[in-house]
């Protein structure tokens, strides 16, 4: 038993020493070997420079275009039951939403042209802005968030003191 134990310990020591030597032999470098270096072709460099030169406004323009158009929101409250149609368009450095018309539950409509939403930043998926509300004759500018759920829907959420709400805006295709 004692001999077999000594034999296994000896084999283990030899294996550790040999393994360590092989490990360090692979790491050691003489400096004679060349390290491969990736040199991009002129076409790749030109393409990268073009991407870097593209103004951010081009990407932002694409993001803004996701919001442009007519949208409808359904409401059901004590004050109003029906839908409101909005038109979102680019205006300088923001996207502005204006009411187009109010449609009540009976189908009667009332035209309107009033600024209700200013989206100041939009990444294509989410953004921030100001929602303009009127309540009991007073105007409120409420910070809001816009979250695109799919190309035809986005959620507008806001919270003002104890009141918070989330509206689903649906794109109207004409």
Coordinates of C-alpha atoms in Angstrom, one line a residue:
X1 CA 0.0 0.0 0.0
X2 CA 2.8 2.3 0.9
X3 CA 4.6 1.6 -2.3
X4 CA 1.6 2.2 -4.5
X5 CA 1.0 5.5 -2.7
X6 CA 4.6 6.6 -3.3
X7 CA 4.2 5.5 -7.0
X8 CA 1.1 7.7 -7.5
X9 CA 2.6 10.7 -5.8
X10 CA 5.7 10.4 -7.9
X11 CA 3.6 10.2 -11.1
X12 CA 1.6 13.2 -10.0
X13 CA 4.8 15.3 -9.3
X14 CA 6.3 14.3 -12.7
X15 CA 3.0 15.2 -14.5
X16 CA 2.8 18.6 -12.8
X17 CA 6.4 19.4 -13.6
X18 CA 6.1 18.3 -17.2
X19 CA 2.8 20.1 -17.6
X20 CA 4.2 23.3 -16.1
X21 CA 7.2 23.2 -18.5
X22 CA 4.9 22.7 -21.5
X23 CA 2.6 25.5 -20.4
X24 CA 5.5 28.0 -20.1
X25 CA 7.1 26.8 -23.3
X26 CA 4.0 27.8 -25.2
X27 CA 3.9 31.3 -23.7
X28 CA 7.6 32.0 -24.2
X29 CA 8.2 34.1 -27.3
X30 CA 11.6 34.5 -29.0
X31 CA 10.5 37.6 -30.9
X32 CA 11.3 36.0 -34.3
X33 CA 7.7 35.2 -35.1
X34 CA 5.5 37.8 -36.8
X35 CA 2.3 38.9 -35.2
X36 CA -0.5 39.0 -37.8
X37 CA -1.9 42.5 -38.2
X38 CA -5.2 43.3 -39.9
X39 CA -4.8 46.0 -42.4
X40 CA -8.1 47.2 -43.8
X41 CA -8.4 47.5 -47.5
X42 CA -8.9 51.1 -48.9
X43 CA -12.5 50.2 -49.7
X44 CA -13.2 49.3 -46.0
X45 CA -11.4 52.5 -44.8
X46 CA -13.4 54.6 -47.2
X47 CA -16.7 53.1 -46.0
X48 CA -15.8 53.6 -42.3
X49 CA -14.9 57.2 -43.0
X50 CA -18.2 57.7 -44.8
X51 CA -20.1 56.3 -41.8
X52 CA -18.2 58.6 -39.5
X53 CA -18.9 61.6 -41.7
X54 CA -22.7 61.0 -41.8
X55 CA -24.4 63.7 -39.8
X56 CA -26.4 62.5 -36.8
X57 CA -29.3 64.4 -38.2
X58 CA -29.7 61.8 -41.0
X59 CA -30.2 59.0 -38.4
X60 CA -32.4 61.3 -36.3
X61 CA -34.4 62.2 -39.4
X62 CA -35.1 58.5 -39.9
X63 CA -36.2 58.2 -36.2
X64 CA -38.4 61.3 -36.5
X65 CA -40.1 59.9 -39.6
X66 CA -41.4 57.0 -37.5
X67 CA -43.7 59.5 -35.7
X68 CA -44.8 61.6 -38.6
X69 CA -48.4 61.2 -39.8
X70 CA -51.9 61.0 -38.4
X71 CA -52.6 59.1 -35.1
X72 CA -55.8 58.3 -33.2
X73 CA -56.3 57.9 -29.5
X74 CA -59.4 56.4 -27.9
X75 CA -60.7 58.0 -24.7
X76 CA -63.3 57.0 -22.2
X77 CA -63.8 59.3 -19.2
X78 CA -66.5 61.3 -17.6
X79 CA -65.5 64.4 -19.6
X80 CA -65.2 62.8 -23.0
X81 CA -65.9 59.4 -24.7
X82 CA -64.7 59.0 -28.2
X83 CA -61.4 59.5 -30.1
X84 CA -59.1 62.3 -31.0
X85 CA -57.2 62.4 -34.2
X86 CA -53.7 64.0 -34.1
X87 CA -51.2 65.0 -36.8
X88 CA -47.5 64.8 -35.9
X89 CA -45.1 66.8 -38.0
X90 CA -41.5 67.9 -37.8
X91 CA -41.0 71.5 -36.6
X92 CA -37.4 72.7 -36.2
X93 CA -35.7 70.5 -33.6
X94 CA -38.8 68.6 -32.4
X95 CA -41.9 66.7 -33.4
X96 CA -45.1 68.4 -32.7
X97 CA -48.6 66.8 -32.4
X98 CA -51.6 68.9 -33.2
X99 CA -55.2 67.9 -32.7
X100 CA -57.1 67.5 -36.0
X101 CA -60.5 66.6 -34.8
X102 CA -62.5 65.3 -31.9
X103 CA -64.9 62.4 -32.6
X104 CA -67.5 61.6 -30.0
X105 CA -69.1 58.3 -29.3
X106 CA -72.0 59.2 -31.7
X107 CA -69.6 59.8 -34.6
X108 CA -70.0 63.6 -34.5
X109 CA -66.8 65.4 -35.1
X110 CA -65.3 68.8 -34.3
X111 CA -62.3 70.1 -36.1
X112 CA -59.4 71.6 -34.1
X113 CA -55.8 72.7 -34.6
X114 CA -54.2 72.9 -31.2
X115 CA -50.6 71.9 -30.1
X116 CA -50.8 69.1 -27.6
X117 CA -47.4 67.3 -27.7
X118 CA -43.8 68.3 -28.3
X119 CA -41.4 65.4 -28.6
X120 CA -37.9 66.8 -28.0
X121 CA -35.9 63.6 -28.3
X122 CA -36.6 60.3 -30.0
X123 CA -34.3 57.4 -30.6
X124 CA -36.6 55.4 -32.8
X125 CA -37.8 53.3 -29.8
X126 CA -38.3 55.8 -27.0
X127 CA -38.3 59.5 -26.4
X128 CA -39.1 62.4 -24.1
X129 CA -41.2 65.5 -24.5
X130 CA -43.9 67.7 -23.1
X131 CA -47.6 66.9 -23.1
X132 CA -49.8 70.0 -23.0
X133 CA -53.1 69.5 -21.1
X134 CA -56.0 71.8 -20.3
X135 CA -58.0 70.9 -17.2
X136 CA -60.7 73.1 -15.7
X137 CA -59.5 76.1 -17.7
X138 CA -55.8 75.8 -16.7
X139 CA -53.0 74.9 -19.1
X140 CA -50.4 72.4 -17.9
X141 CA -47.1 71.4 -19.5
X142 CA -46.3 67.9 -18.3
X143 CA -43.1 66.0 -19.0
X144 CA -43.9 62.8 -20.8
X145 CA -42.3 59.7 -22.3
X146 CA -42.9 58.2 -25.7
X147 CA -42.4 54.4 -26.3
X148 CA -42.8 52.9 -29.8
X149 CA -44.4 49.5 -29.4
X150 CA -44.5 48.8 -33.1
X151 CA -44.5 50.9 -36.3
X152 CA -48.3 51.6 -36.0
X153 CA -48.5 52.1 -32.2
X154 CA -46.8 54.1 -29.5
X155 CA -47.5 54.7 -25.8
X156 CA -47.5 58.2 -24.4
X157 CA -47.1 58.1 -20.6
X158 CA -47.0 60.9 -18.1
X159 CA -47.3 61.5 -14.4
X160 CA -48.3 64.8 -12.8
X161 CA -48.5 64.8 -9.0
X162 CA -50.9 62.0 -8.1
X163 CA -52.3 61.6 -11.6
X164 CA -50.6 59.4 -14.1
X165 CA -51.9 58.0 -17.4
X166 CA -50.8 56.0 -20.4
X167 CA -52.3 56.6 -23.8
X168 CA -52.0 54.3 -26.8
X169 CA -51.7 56.2 -30.1
X170 CA -52.6 54.2 -33.2
X171 CA -51.4 55.3 -36.7
X172 CA -54.1 56.1 -39.2
X173 CA -53.3 54.8 -42.7
X174 CA -55.0 56.7 -45.4

